[in-house]
Coordinates of C-alpha atoms in Angstrom, one line a residue:
X1 CA -19.4 -37.5 -14.8
X2 CA -19.2 -37.9 -18.6
X3 CA -18.0 -40.6 -21.1
X4 CA -16.7 -40.3 -24.6
X5 CA -15.4 -42.6 -27.3
X6 CA -11.7 -43.5 -27.9
X7 CA -11.2 -40.3 -29.9
X8 CA -12.6 -38.0 -27.2
X9 CA -15.8 -37.5 -29.2
X10 CA -19.5 -38.4 -28.6
X11 CA -19.2 -36.8 -25.1
X12 CA -22.3 -37.9 -23.0
X13 CA -23.3 -37.1 -19.4
X14 CA -23.7 -40.1 -17.2
X15 CA -24.3 -38.6 -13.8
X16 CA -26.1 -35.5 -12.5
X17 CA -24.4 -34.7 -9.2
X18 CA -24.6 -31.0 -8.2
X19 CA -21.3 -31.6 -6.2
X20 CA -18.4 -33.8 -7.3
X21 CA -18.1 -37.3 -8.8
X22 CA -14.4 -38.3 -8.7
X23 CA -11.8 -40.9 -9.7
X24 CA -13.9 -43.4 -11.7
X25 CA -12.5 -46.9 -12.3
X26 CA -13.9 -50.0 -14.1
X27 CA -14.7 -53.0 -11.9
X28 CA -14.2 -56.6 -13.0
X29 CA -17.9 -57.0 -13.6
X30 CA -18.0 -53.9 -15.9
X31 CA -19.6 -51.4 -13.4
X32 CA -17.9 -48.0 -12.7
X33 CA -16.6 -47.5 -9.2
X34 CA -16.3 -43.9 -8.2
X35 CA -16.4 -41.4 -5.3
X36 CA -19.6 -39.3 -4.8
X37 CA -19.5 -36.1 -2.7
X38 CA -22.9 -35.1 -1.6
X39 CA -24.6 -33.2 1.2
X40 CA -28.4 -33.1 1.1
X41 CA -29.5 -31.3 4.2
X42 CA -26.5 -32.7 6.1
X43 CA -22.8 -32.0 6.6
X44 CA -21.0 -30.6 3.6
X45 CA -17.7 -32.0 4.7
X46 CA -18.4 -35.5 5.9
X47 CA -19.8 -37.6 3.1
X48 CA -17.4 -38.6 0.2
X49 CA -18.1 -42.4 -0.2
X50 CA -17.9 -45.1 -2.8
X51 CA -20.6 -45.5 -5.4
X52 CA -21.1 -47.6 -8.5
X53 CA -22.9 -47.2 -11.8
X54 CA -23.2 -48.9 -15.1
X55 CA -21.0 -47.3 -17.9
X56 CA -24.2 -45.8 -19.4
X57 CA -25.0 -44.0 -16.2
X58 CA -27.8 -46.3 -15.1
X59 CA -28.1 -48.2 -11.8
X60 CA -26.3 -45.7 -9.6
X61 CA -26.0 -47.3 -6.1
X62 CA -24.0 -46.9 -2.9
X63 CA -21.1 -49.3 -2.8
X64 CA -19.8 -48.6 0.7
X65 CA -19.9 -46.0 3.5
X66 CA -22.7 -43.4 2.9
X67 CA -23.8 -43.8 6.5
X68 CA -20.4 -43.4 7.9
X69 CA -19.1 -39.8 8.0
X70 CA -15.6 -38.4 8.5
X71 CA -13.6 -40.3 5.8
X72 CA -12.9 -39.3 2.2
X73 CA -12.9 -42.7 0.3
X74 CA -11.3 -42.0 -3.0
X75 CA -9.0 -43.4 -5.7
X76 CA -10.7 -46.8 -5.3
X77 CA -9.7 -49.7 -7.5
X78 CA -10.6 -53.4 -7.5
X79 CA -8.1 -55.9 -6.0
X80 CA -7.4 -58.5 -8.7
X81 CA -8.7 -62.0 -8.1
X82 CA -10.9 -60.8 -5.1
X83 CA -14.3 -59.2 -4.4
X84 CA -12.5 -56.4 -2.6
X85 CA -11.4 -52.9 -3.5
X86 CA -8.6 -50.7 -2.2
X87 CA -8.9 -47.0 -1.7
X88 CA -7.4 -44.0 0.0
X89 CA -9.2 -43.4 3.3
X90 CA -8.3 -39.7 3.6
X91 CA -9.3 -38.5 7.0
X92 CA -12.0 -36.0 7.6
X93 CA -12.8 -33.8 4.6
X94 CA -9.8 -35.2 2.8
X95 CA -6.2 -34.1 3.0
X96 CA -4.0 -32.6 0.4
X97 CA -3.7 -34.9 -2.7
X98 CA -6.2 -37.4 -1.0
X99 CA -3.4 -38.6 1.4
X100 CA -4.4 -41.2 3.9
X101 CA -4.0 -44.8 4.8
X102 CA -5.0 -47.5 2.3
X103 CA -8.4 -49.0 3.2
X104 CA -9.6 -52.4 1.9
X105 CA -13.4 -52.8 1.4
X106 CA -15.7 -55.7 0.5
X107 CA -19.4 -55.1 0.3
X108 CA -20.7 -58.6 0.8
X109 CA -22.5 -57.6 4.0
X110 CA -24.0 -54.5 2.5
X111 CA -22.7 -50.9 2.3
X112 CA -23.2 -50.0 6.0
X113 CA -21.3 -52.8 7.8
X114 CA -18.2 -51.3 9.5
X115 CA -16.7 -54.7 9.5
X116 CA -16.6 -54.5 5.6
X117 CA -13.6 -52.2 5.8
X118 CA -10.0 -52.8 7.0
X119 CA -7.0 -50.5 7.2
X120 CA -3.8 -52.6 7.4
X121 CA -1.6 -49.6 8.4
X122 CA -3.5 -46.6 9.8
X123 CA -0.2 -44.7 10.4
X124 CA 1.1 -44.9 6.8
X125 CA -0.5 -42.1 4.9
X126 CA 0.0 -42.4 1.1
X127 CA -1.7 -41.3 -2.1
X128 CA -2.9 -43.0 -5.3
X129 CA -3.0 -46.6 -4.1
X130 CA -2.9 -49.3 -6.8
X131 CA -3.5 -52.9 -5.8
X132 CA -1.6 -55.6 -7.6
X133 CA -3.0 -58.4 -5.4
X134 CA -4.6 -58.6 -1.9
X135 CA -1.0 -58.8 -0.6
X136 CA 0.7 -56.2 -2.7
X137 CA -0.1 -52.5 -3.2
X138 CA 1.7 -49.7 -4.9
X139 CA 1.3 -46.2 -3.7
X140 CA 3.0 -42.7 -3.8
X141 CA 4.4 -40.9 -0.9
X142 CA 6.1 -37.6 -1.6
X143 CA 9.0 -38.4 -3.9
X144 CA 8.9 -42.1 -3.0
X145 CA 7.2 -45.0 -4.7
X146 CA 6.4 -47.5 -2.1
X147 CA 5.0 -51.0 -1.9
X148 CA 2.8 -52.3 1.0
X149 CA 1.8 -55.9 1.8
X150 CA -1.4 -57.2 3.2
X151 CA -0.1 -56.7 6.8
X152 CA 0.7 -53.1 6.3
X153 CA 4.4 -53.4 6.1
X154 CA 5.9 -51.0 3.5
X155 CA 9.2 -50.6 1.6
X156 CA 10.5 -47.8 -0.6
X157 CA 11.2 -49.2 -4.1
X158 CA 12.0 -45.9 -5.9
X159 CA 13.0 -42.4 -5.0
X160 CA 12.5 -39.5 -7.4
X161 CA 15.2 -36.9 -7.1
X162 CA 13.9 -34.2 -9.4
X163 CA 11.4 -31.4 -8.6
X164 CA 7.9 -32.2 -7.5
X165 CA 6.7 -35.5 -6.3
X166 CA 5.4 -38.9 -7.6
X167 CA 1.7 -39.4 -8.5
X168 CA -0.5 -42.2 -9.8
X169 CA 1.8 -45.3 -10.1
X170 CA 0.6 -47.8 -12.7
X171 CA 1.9 -51.2 -13.7
X172 CA 2.2 -51.7 -17.5
X173 CA 0.8 -55.1 -17.9
X174 CA -1.9 -57.1 -19.7
X175 CA -5.2 -57.6 -17.9
X176 CA -8.5 -59.4 -18.7
X177 CA -11.1 -57.2 -20.5
X178 CA -14.1 -56.5 -18.3
X179 CA -17.5 -57.7 -19.6
X180 CA -19.5 -55.0 -21.5
X181 CA -22.8 -54.3 -19.7
X182 CA -25.6 -53.9 -22.3
X183 CA -27.0 -50.4 -22.2
X184 CA -30.2 -49.9 -20.2
X185 CA -30.8 -46.3 -21.5
X186 CA -32.5 -44.7 -24.5
X187 CA -30.8 -41.4 -25.4
X188 CA -33.9 -40.4 -27.3
X189 CA -35.9 -40.2 -24.1
X190 CA -35.8 -37.2 -21.7
X191 CA -37.1 -39.0 -18.7
X192 CA -36.6 -42.1 -16.6
X193 CA -39.0 -44.0 -14.3
X194 CA -38.9 -44.8 -10.6
X195 CA -40.7 -47.6 -8.7
X196 CA -40.9 -47.5 -4.9
X197 CA -42.2 -50.7 -3.4
X198 CA -43.3 -49.4 0.1
X199 CA -42.5 -46.0 1.5
X200 CA -43.3 -47.2 5.0
X201 CA -40.3 -49.6 5.4
X202 CA -36.6 -48.8 5.6
X203 CA -33.9 -47.8 8.0
X204 CA -34.7 -45.5 11.0
X205 CA -38.5 -45.5 10.3
X206 CA -39.6 -46.2 13.9
X207 CA -43.1 -44.8 14.5
X208 CA -44.1 -44.8 10.8
X209 CA -47.2 -47.0 10.3
X210 CA -48.7 -48.4 7.2
X211 CA -50.9 -45.8 5.6
X212 CA -49.1 -42.8 7.2
X213 CA -47.5 -41.7 3.9
X214 CA -49.9 -40.4 1.3
X215 CA -47.6 -38.5 -1.2
X216 CA -44.0 -38.0 -2.0
X217 CA -42.7 -34.4 -2.4
X218 CA -40.1 -34.3 -5.2
X219 CA -37.3 -31.7 -4.8
X220 CA -34.4 -31.0 -7.2
X221 CA -31.0 -29.9 -6.2
X222 CA -30.0 -27.1 -8.4
X223 CA -26.4 -27.0 -9.8
X224 CA -24.3 -24.1 -8.2
X225 CA -22.4 -22.2 -10.8
X226 CA -20.3 -20.2 -8.3
X227 CA -19.2 -20.3 -4.7
X228 CA -16.9 -18.1 -2.7
X229 CA -16.5 -19.8 0.7
X230 CA -16.8 -23.0 2.5
X231 CA -20.1 -21.8 4.0
X232 CA -23.5 -21.3 2.7
X233 CA -23.1 -17.6 2.6
X234 CA -26.6 -16.1 2.1
X235 CA -28.3 -19.3 1.1
X236 CA -29.1 -20.4 4.7
X237 CA -27.9 -20.2 8.2
X238 CA -25.8 -23.4 8.0
X239 CA -28.8 -25.3 6.7
X240 CA -28.8 -26.2 3.0
X241 CA -25.7 -25.3 0.9
X242 CA -27.7 -25.6 -2.4
X243 CA -31.0 -24.4 -3.7
X244 CA -33.8 -26.9 -3.7
X245 CA -36.5 -26.6 -6.5
X246 CA -40.0 -27.9 -5.5
X247 CA -41.0 -30.1 -8.5
X248 CA -44.3 -31.1 -7.0
X249 CA -45.9 -34.3 -5.6
X250 CA -46.6 -37.8 -6.7
X251 CA -49.2 -40.1 -5.1
X252 CA -48.4 -43.0 -2.8
X253 CA -50.8 -45.9 -3.1
X254 CA -52.5 -47.7 -0.1
X255 CA -49.7 -50.3 -0.1
X256 CA -47.1 -47.6 0.2
X257 CA -46.0 -47.9 -3.5
X258 CA -45.3 -45.2 -6.0
X259 CA -44.5 -45.2 -9.7
X260 CA -43.5 -41.9 -11.5
X261 CA -41.4 -40.2 -14.1
X262 CA -38.5 -37.9 -13.6
X263 CA -36.2 -35.9 -15.9
X264 CA -32.9 -37.7 -16.7
X265 CA -29.5 -36.8 -15.4
X266 CA -30.7 -34.5 -12.7
X267 CA -30.4 -34.7 -8.9
X268 CA -33.6 -35.4 -7.0
X269 CA -34.6 -36.3 -3.4
X270 CA -37.9 -36.9 -1.7
X271 CA -40.0 -36.1 1.4
X272 CA -42.6 -38.5 2.4
X273 CA -45.8 -36.6 3.4
X274 CA -48.8 -37.5 5.6
X275 CA -52.5 -36.8 5.0
X276 CA -51.9 -33.2 6.1
X277 CA -48.9 -32.8 3.7
X278 CA -46.6 -32.6 6.7
X279 CA -43.2 -34.3 6.5
X280 CA -42.9 -37.9 7.8
X281 CA -39.4 -38.8 6.5
X282 CA -36.8 -36.7 4.6
X283 CA -34.4 -38.3 2.2
X284 CA -30.9 -37.0 2.9
X285 CA -29.2 -38.3 -0.2
X286 CA -30.1 -37.9 -3.9
X287 CA -30.7 -40.1 -6.9
X288 CA -30.6 -39.7 -10.7
X289 CA -32.2 -41.7 -13.5
X290 CA -30.6 -42.2 -16.9
X291 CA -32.6 -41.5 -20.1
X292 CA -35.1 -44.3 -20.5
X293 CA -34.0 -46.1 -17.3
X294 CA -36.5 -47.7 -14.9
X295 CA -35.0 -47.7 -11.4
X296 CA -36.6 -49.3 -8.3
X297 CA -36.1 -49.3 -4.6
X298 CA -37.6 -51.3 -1.7
X299 CA -38.4 -48.5 0.7
X300 CA -37.3 -45.2 2.2
X301 CA -33.6 -45.3 3.0
X302 CA -33.8 -49.0 2.3
X303 CA -31.4 -51.6 3.6
X304 CA -29.4 -52.2 0.4
X305 CA -29.1 -55.9 0.9
X306 CA -32.9 -56.4 1.4
X307 CA -35.2 -57.7 -1.4
X308 CA -38.9 -57.0 -2.0
X309 CA -41.1 -58.9 0.4
X310 CA -43.3 -60.1 -2.5
X311 CA -42.4 -61.1 -6.0
X312 CA -44.1 -60.0 -9.2
X313 CA -45.0 -56.6 -10.5
X314 CA -48.7 -57.2 -10.2
X315 CA -48.4 -57.2 -6.4
X316 CA -47.4 -53.5 -6.4
X317 CA -50.4 -51.3 -6.7
X318 CA -48.6 -48.4 -8.3
X319 CA -47.3 -50.4 -11.3
X320 CA -50.9 -51.4 -12.2
X321 CA -51.3 -48.0 -13.7
X322 CA -49.2 -45.8 -16.0
X323 CA -46.3 -43.9 -14.3
X324 CA -47.4 -40.7 -12.6
X325 CA -46.2 -37.3 -13.7
X326 CA -45.1 -34.9 -11.0
X327 CA -47.9 -32.6 -10.1
X328 CA -46.7 -29.0 -9.8
X329 CA -48.0 -26.4 -7.3
X330 CA -49.8 -23.7 -9.4
X331 CA -49.2 -19.9 -8.9
X332 CA -46.3 -20.5 -6.4
X333 CA -42.6 -20.1 -7.4
X334 CA -40.8 -23.4 -7.6
X335 CA -37.8 -21.8 -5.8
X336 CA -38.8 -19.8 -2.7
X337 CA -37.1 -16.5 -1.9
X338 CA -37.6 -15.4 1.7
X339 CA -37.7 -11.6 1.1
X340 CA -39.9 -11.9 -2.1
X341 CA -42.3 -14.7 -0.9
X342 CA -42.2 -15.1 2.8
X343 CA -41.7 -11.6 4.2
X344 CA -44.9 -10.2 2.7
X345 CA -46.8 -13.0 4.5
X346 CA -45.1 -12.1 7.8
X347 CA -45.8 -8.4 7.2
X348 CA -49.5 -9.1 6.8
X349 CA -50.0 -11.6 9.6
X350 CA -47.2 -11.3 12.2
X351 CA -45.5 -7.9 12.2
X352 CA -48.2 -6.1 14.0
X353 CA -47.3 -7.9 17.2
X354 CA -43.7 -8.8 16.4
X355 CA -41.8 -5.6 15.6
X356 CA -39.0 -3.6 17.0
X357 CA -41.2 -1.6 19.3
X358 CA -43.8 -4.1 20.4
X359 CA -41.6 -7.2 20.1
X360 CA -44.2 -9.8 21.2
X361 CA -42.5 -12.8 22.7
X362 CA -39.2 -10.8 22.5
X363 CA -39.2 -11.6 18.7
X364 CA -39.1 -9.1 15.8
X365 CA -40.3 -10.4 12.4
X366 CA -39.7 -7.1 10.6
X367 CA -37.8 -7.5 7.3
X368 CA -35.1 -4.9 8.0
X369 CA -31.6 -6.1 7.0
X370 CA -28.9 -7.0 9.5
X371 CA -25.2 -7.7 8.7
X372 CA -26.1 -10.7 6.5
X373 CA -29.8 -11.7 6.7
X374 CA -33.0 -9.9 7.4
X375 CA -34.0 -9.8 11.1
X376 CA -37.1 -11.8 10.5
X377 CA -35.2 -14.6 8.9
X378 CA -32.6 -14.9 11.5
X379 CA -35.2 -14.6 14.3
X380 CA -37.1 -17.6 13.1
X381 CA -34.1 -19.8 13.4
X382 CA -32.7 -18.2 16.6
X383 CA -36.1 -18.9 18.2
X384 CA -36.2 -22.5 16.9
X385 CA -39.2 -22.1 14.7
X386 CA -37.8 -24.0 11.7
X387 CA -36.2 -27.5 11.7
X388 CA -33.8 -28.0 8.9
X389 CA -30.8 -30.3 8.4
X390 CA -28.5 -27.9 10.4
X391 CA -25.4 -29.4 8.7
X392 CA -25.6 -32.5 10.9
X393 CA -25.6 -36.2 9.9
X394 CA -28.0 -38.0 7.6
X395 CA -31.0 -40.3 7.9
X396 CA -32.6 -38.4 10.8
X397 CA -35.6 -40.0 12.6
X398 CA -39.1 -39.5 11.2
X399 CA -40.8 -36.3 11.8
X400 CA -37.6 -34.6 13.0
X401 CA -37.1 -32.3 10.0
X402 CA -39.3 -30.1 7.9
X403 CA -42.8 -29.0 8.4
X404 CA -43.9 -31.6 11.0
X405 CA -41.0 -30.5 13.2
X406 CA -41.2 -26.8 12.7
X407 CA -43.0 -24.8 15.4
X408 CA -43.8 -22.1 12.8
X409 CA -46.3 -24.3 11.1
X410 CA -48.2 -24.8 14.3
X411 CA -48.7 -21.0 14.5
X412 CA -50.5 -20.7 11.2
X413 CA -53.7 -22.6 11.8
X414 CA -55.6 -20.0 14.0
X415 CA -54.4 -21.3 17.3
X416 CA -51.8 -18.5 17.7
X417 CA -53.7 -15.3 18.3
X418 CA -56.2 -16.2 15.6
X419 CA -53.5 -16.0 12.8
X420 CA -55.0 -17.9 9.9
X421 CA -53.3 -17.9 6.4
X422 CA -54.9 -18.1 3.1
X423 CA -54.4 -21.5 1.4
X424 CA -51.9 -20.0 -1.0
X425 CA -49.9 -18.3 1.8
X426 CA -49.9 -21.4 3.9
X427 CA -48.6 -23.5 1.0
X428 CA -46.0 -20.9 0.3
X429 CA -44.6 -21.1 3.8
X430 CA -44.9 -24.9 3.7
X431 CA -42.9 -25.0 0.4
X432 CA -40.2 -22.7 2.0
X433 CA -39.7 -25.0 5.0
X434 CA -39.7 -28.2 2.9
X435 CA -37.2 -26.8 0.4
X436 CA -34.6 -26.0 2.9
X437 CA -35.9 -22.7 4.3
X438 CA -33.4 -20.7 2.3
X439 CA -32.8 -17.0 2.6
X440 CA -32.2 -16.3 -1.1
X441 CA -33.8 -17.9 -4.1
X442 CA -31.0 -17.5 -6.5
X443 CA -27.2 -18.2 -6.6
X444 CA -26.9 -14.6 -8.0
X445 CA -27.1 -13.5 -4.4
X446 CA -23.9 -15.1 -3.3
X447 CA -21.3 -12.7 -2.3
X448 CA -17.6 -12.7 -3.3
X449 CA -14.9 -11.9 -0.8
X450 CA -15.0 -8.1 -1.3
X451 CA -18.8 -8.0 -0.9
X452 CA -18.7 -10.1 2.2
X453 CA -16.3 -7.6 3.8
X454 CA -18.5 -4.7 3.2
X455 CA -21.0 -5.9 5.8
X456 CA -18.5 -6.5 8.6
X457 CA -19.4 -5.4 12.1
X458 CA -15.9 -4.7 13.5
X459 CA -16.6 -1.0 13.7
X460 CA -19.3 -1.6 16.3
X461 CA -17.8 -4.4 18.3
X462 CA -14.2 -3.3 18.1
X463 CA -13.6 0.5 18.3
X464 CA -16.7 0.9 20.5
X465 CA -15.7 -1.7 22.9
X466 CA -15.0 0.8 25.7
X467 CA -18.6 2.2 25.4
X468 CA -20.1 -1.3 25.7
X469 CA -17.8 -2.1 28.6
X470 CA -18.8 1.1 30.5
X471 CA -22.5 0.9 29.8
X472 CA -23.3 -2.8 29.5
X473 CA -20.7 -4.9 31.4
X474 CA -22.7 -4.6 34.7
X475 CA -25.2 -7.1 33.2
X476 CA -23.5 -8.4 30.2
X477 CA -20.0 -9.8 30.0
X478 CA -18.2 -7.8 27.2
X479 CA -14.6 -8.9 27.6
X480 CA -14.8 -11.1 24.6
X481 CA -16.6 -8.7 22.2
X482 CA -15.2 -9.5 18.8
X483 CA -14.4 -7.5 15.8
X484 CA -15.9 -10.0 13.3
X485 CA -16.1 -13.6 14.5
X486 CA -19.5 -15.0 14.9
X487 CA -20.9 -11.5 14.1
X488 CA -20.5 -10.5 10.5
X489 CA -20.2 -14.0 9.3
X490 CA -22.6 -16.8 10.4
X491 CA -20.0 -19.2 11.7
X492 CA -17.4 -21.6 10.4
X493 CA -18.8 -25.2 10.3
X494 CA -15.3 -26.5 10.8
X495 CA -15.1 -24.8 14.2
X496 CA -18.5 -26.0 15.4
X497 CA -16.8 -27.6 18.4
X498 CA -16.2 -24.1 19.8
X499 CA -19.8 -24.2 21.0
X500 CA -18.5 -26.4 23.9
X501 CA -15.5 -24.2 24.8
X502 CA -17.5 -21.3 26.2
X503 CA -20.2 -21.9 28.8
X504 CA -21.6 -18.6 30.1
X505 CA -24.9 -17.0 30.6
X506 CA -26.6 -15.4 27.5
X507 CA -24.1 -12.6 26.6
X508 CA -22.8 -10.9 23.6
X509 CA -19.2 -12.0 22.9
X510 CA -17.0 -13.8 20.4
X511 CA -18.3 -17.3 19.7
X512 CA -19.9 -19.4 17.1
X513 CA -23.5 -20.0 17.7
X514 CA -26.2 -22.4 16.4
X515 CA -30.0 -21.9 16.6
X516 CA -30.2 -24.2 19.7
X517 CA -27.8 -21.9 21.5
X518 CA -29.2 -19.1 23.7
X519 CA -26.6 -16.7 22.4
X520 CA -28.2 -16.9 18.9
X521 CA -30.6 -14.3 20.2
X522 CA -27.8 -12.0 21.1
X523 CA -25.9 -12.1 17.8
X524 CA -25.1 -9.1 15.6
X525 CA -27.6 -10.5 13.2
X526 CA -30.3 -9.6 15.8
X527 CA -28.6 -6.6 17.6
X528 CA -27.7 -4.5 14.5
X529 CA -30.1 -3.0 12.0
X530 CA -28.6 -1.9 8.6
X531 CA -31.9 -0.7 7.2
X532 CA -32.8 1.7 10.0
X533 CA -29.8 1.9 12.4
X534 CA -31.9 3.7 15.1
X535 CA -34.1 0.5 15.3
X536 CA -31.1 -1.6 16.3
X537 CA -32.0 -3.7 19.4
X538 CA -28.5 -2.8 20.6
X539 CA -29.8 0.8 21.0
X540 CA -33.5 0.1 21.7
X541 CA -33.0 -2.3 24.6
X542 CA -31.0 0.1 26.9
X543 CA -33.0 3.2 25.8
X544 CA -35.8 4.5 28.0
X545 CA -39.4 4.1 27.0
X546 CA -39.9 7.9 27.2
X547 CA -37.2 8.3 24.6
X548 CA -38.8 5.6 22.3
X549 CA -36.8 2.6 23.5
X550 CA -37.8 -0.7 25.1
X551 CA -36.0 -0.3 28.4
X552 CA -35.5 -4.0 28.6
X553 CA -32.0 -3.3 30.0
X554 CA -33.3 -0.5 32.2
X555 CA -32.8 3.2 31.4
X556 CA -29.2 2.9 30.5
X557 CA -29.7 5.7 28.0
X558 CA -32.2 8.2 29.3
X559 CA -32.6 9.8 25.9
X560 CA -31.0 9.7 22.4
X561 CA -28.8 12.7 23.3
X562 CA -26.6 10.5 25.5
X563 CA -23.1 10.7 24.1
X564 CA -22.5 7.0 24.3
X565 CA -25.8 6.3 22.5
X566 CA -24.7 8.7 19.7
X567 CA -21.3 6.9 19.4
X568 CA -23.0 3.5 19.0
X569 CA -25.6 4.9 16.5
X570 CA -22.8 6.5 14.5
X571 CA -20.9 3.2 14.4
X572 CA -23.9 1.3 13.2
X573 CA -24.6 4.0 10.6
X574 CA -21.0 3.7 9.4
X575 CA -21.5 -0.1 9.0
X576 CA -24.7 0.5 7.0
X577 CA -23.0 3.0 4.7
X578 CA -20.2 0.6 4.0
X579 CA -22.6 -2.2 3.3
X580 CA -24.6 0.0 1.0
X581 CA -21.6 0.7 -1.1
X582 CA -22.7 -2.1 -3.3
X583 CA -26.5 -2.6 -3.2
X584 CA -27.2 -5.7 -1.2
X585 CA -29.6 -8.5 -2.1
X586 CA -33.2 -7.5 -1.5
X587 CA -32.4 -3.9 -1.9
X588 CA -33.0 -1.6 -4.9
X589 CA -30.2 -1.6 -7.4
X590 CA -28.9 -5.1 -6.5
X591 CA -26.9 -6.8 -9.3
X592 CA -25.3 -10.3 -9.3
X593 CA -21.6 -10.5 -8.6
X594 CA -19.3 -10.4 -11.6
X595 CA -18.3 -14.0 -11.4
X596 CA -22.0 -15.1 -11.5

């Protein structure tokens, strides 16, 4: 969000959201009421709630609803003479033109109380509500201008007969000027300051004891200059939708307090770390500081209506010293790329036992490319080795996300077949997990529609359906083998409910899978190898050991001369050739898409 003077000049940034800030409006006390869309390690469709800030961008705070997903709250305006606001409560991710019922909100009980909102007429979907009083609301509905009373009854007061429809009704009338809030910023400064009173208190902090938290990991959400779909594409497997830069750590004092500087007008969030640098609690929202601003909070995911338990700055240990600067990790990239930074560590420590031929634990951690990701990247998630936000809801319990909840971290201390990483390698894997466990480390890797189509798998699971049916259906149900769905693309988060519609043994068929689903291990991302087609598990599993296969499906193919084996191999090679038409990320010759 930006502001300017009355002539459109002196344009200044007042918010640093990497997603959208929408429909700002001035409140009677001079603050700005607006809609913030955010998704920090949580659902990218469910959180568009009401926030406030001062006109200079300082004191950004939730107004209502950030713990309650599933409603787009937008076009909010204060109701004259009251402490309430009226907004469009557009269902779900938001409907066309923000259509939805008019919702009335007061935040006197804090931003999380469901009783703080009321919808007088849930069935009447309108757009652009404008409150004249608590008993009179203007709104647009198609070509109609309507009025609604406080009971939800409506009347049409004007019908437009031309082309198009009615938008943004406004009364032309005098109103009292809002008070001007004195500026709390200093445009000459590049940073702001944060004071955290006690990291051990807050919402959903059960099991966190005083002294557990020793540091805060500071992460920055990086602005995304281009996007081609509603999914994460190559960034993650439905984990984070934005890149997360590791800024470094700041100390937490014995009383749980912290005091530190951050760059202004950028989006940051924190992970509370224990004495072993493992995650205790992960922030699933973000904050920004204005230039020169000093912002404070009570605790982690604090109750917004709570106040500090002790008064006076001298009672907070961290404020008895100068503000900390964020301590960076030396000699490690601040944005981790899986193929560049993690795969070499796997090659050195894991691939000897976890490869296409030996496949210890039925897992391959070889970096060969599948239809979208490398086999190793997909296998780590399919085998539940990494705990990320998984596009779920926010404010998850302590130690349920990140390094403390990721089984992979437990295998790096020598207890797993004597695998011991160097301190730098351990820290690199640790940074990867804590920064969202992304596949790519740059938005340049995102693929436009044409590039996404190049790696489709329909040629394998479509035209070759008869081969799979003849040679595999005795053990695996193949009736629902798909041309693309759930195979070439990871899955559509909007159709996540489809997980519940098919309940069968582990088979290869059309469905959307998540890492906690057994079928994740039977996906095209695992079955097909677009680096070395002959190493595709789809071919190795039914191939006899004498012929170089694994025979985990028996000797379906006695040797590689089997005609059906050759048909499947040719189909996979054709997919590889098509995918290689434009060099893919992590291959020689890769170039960013034109839009990037």
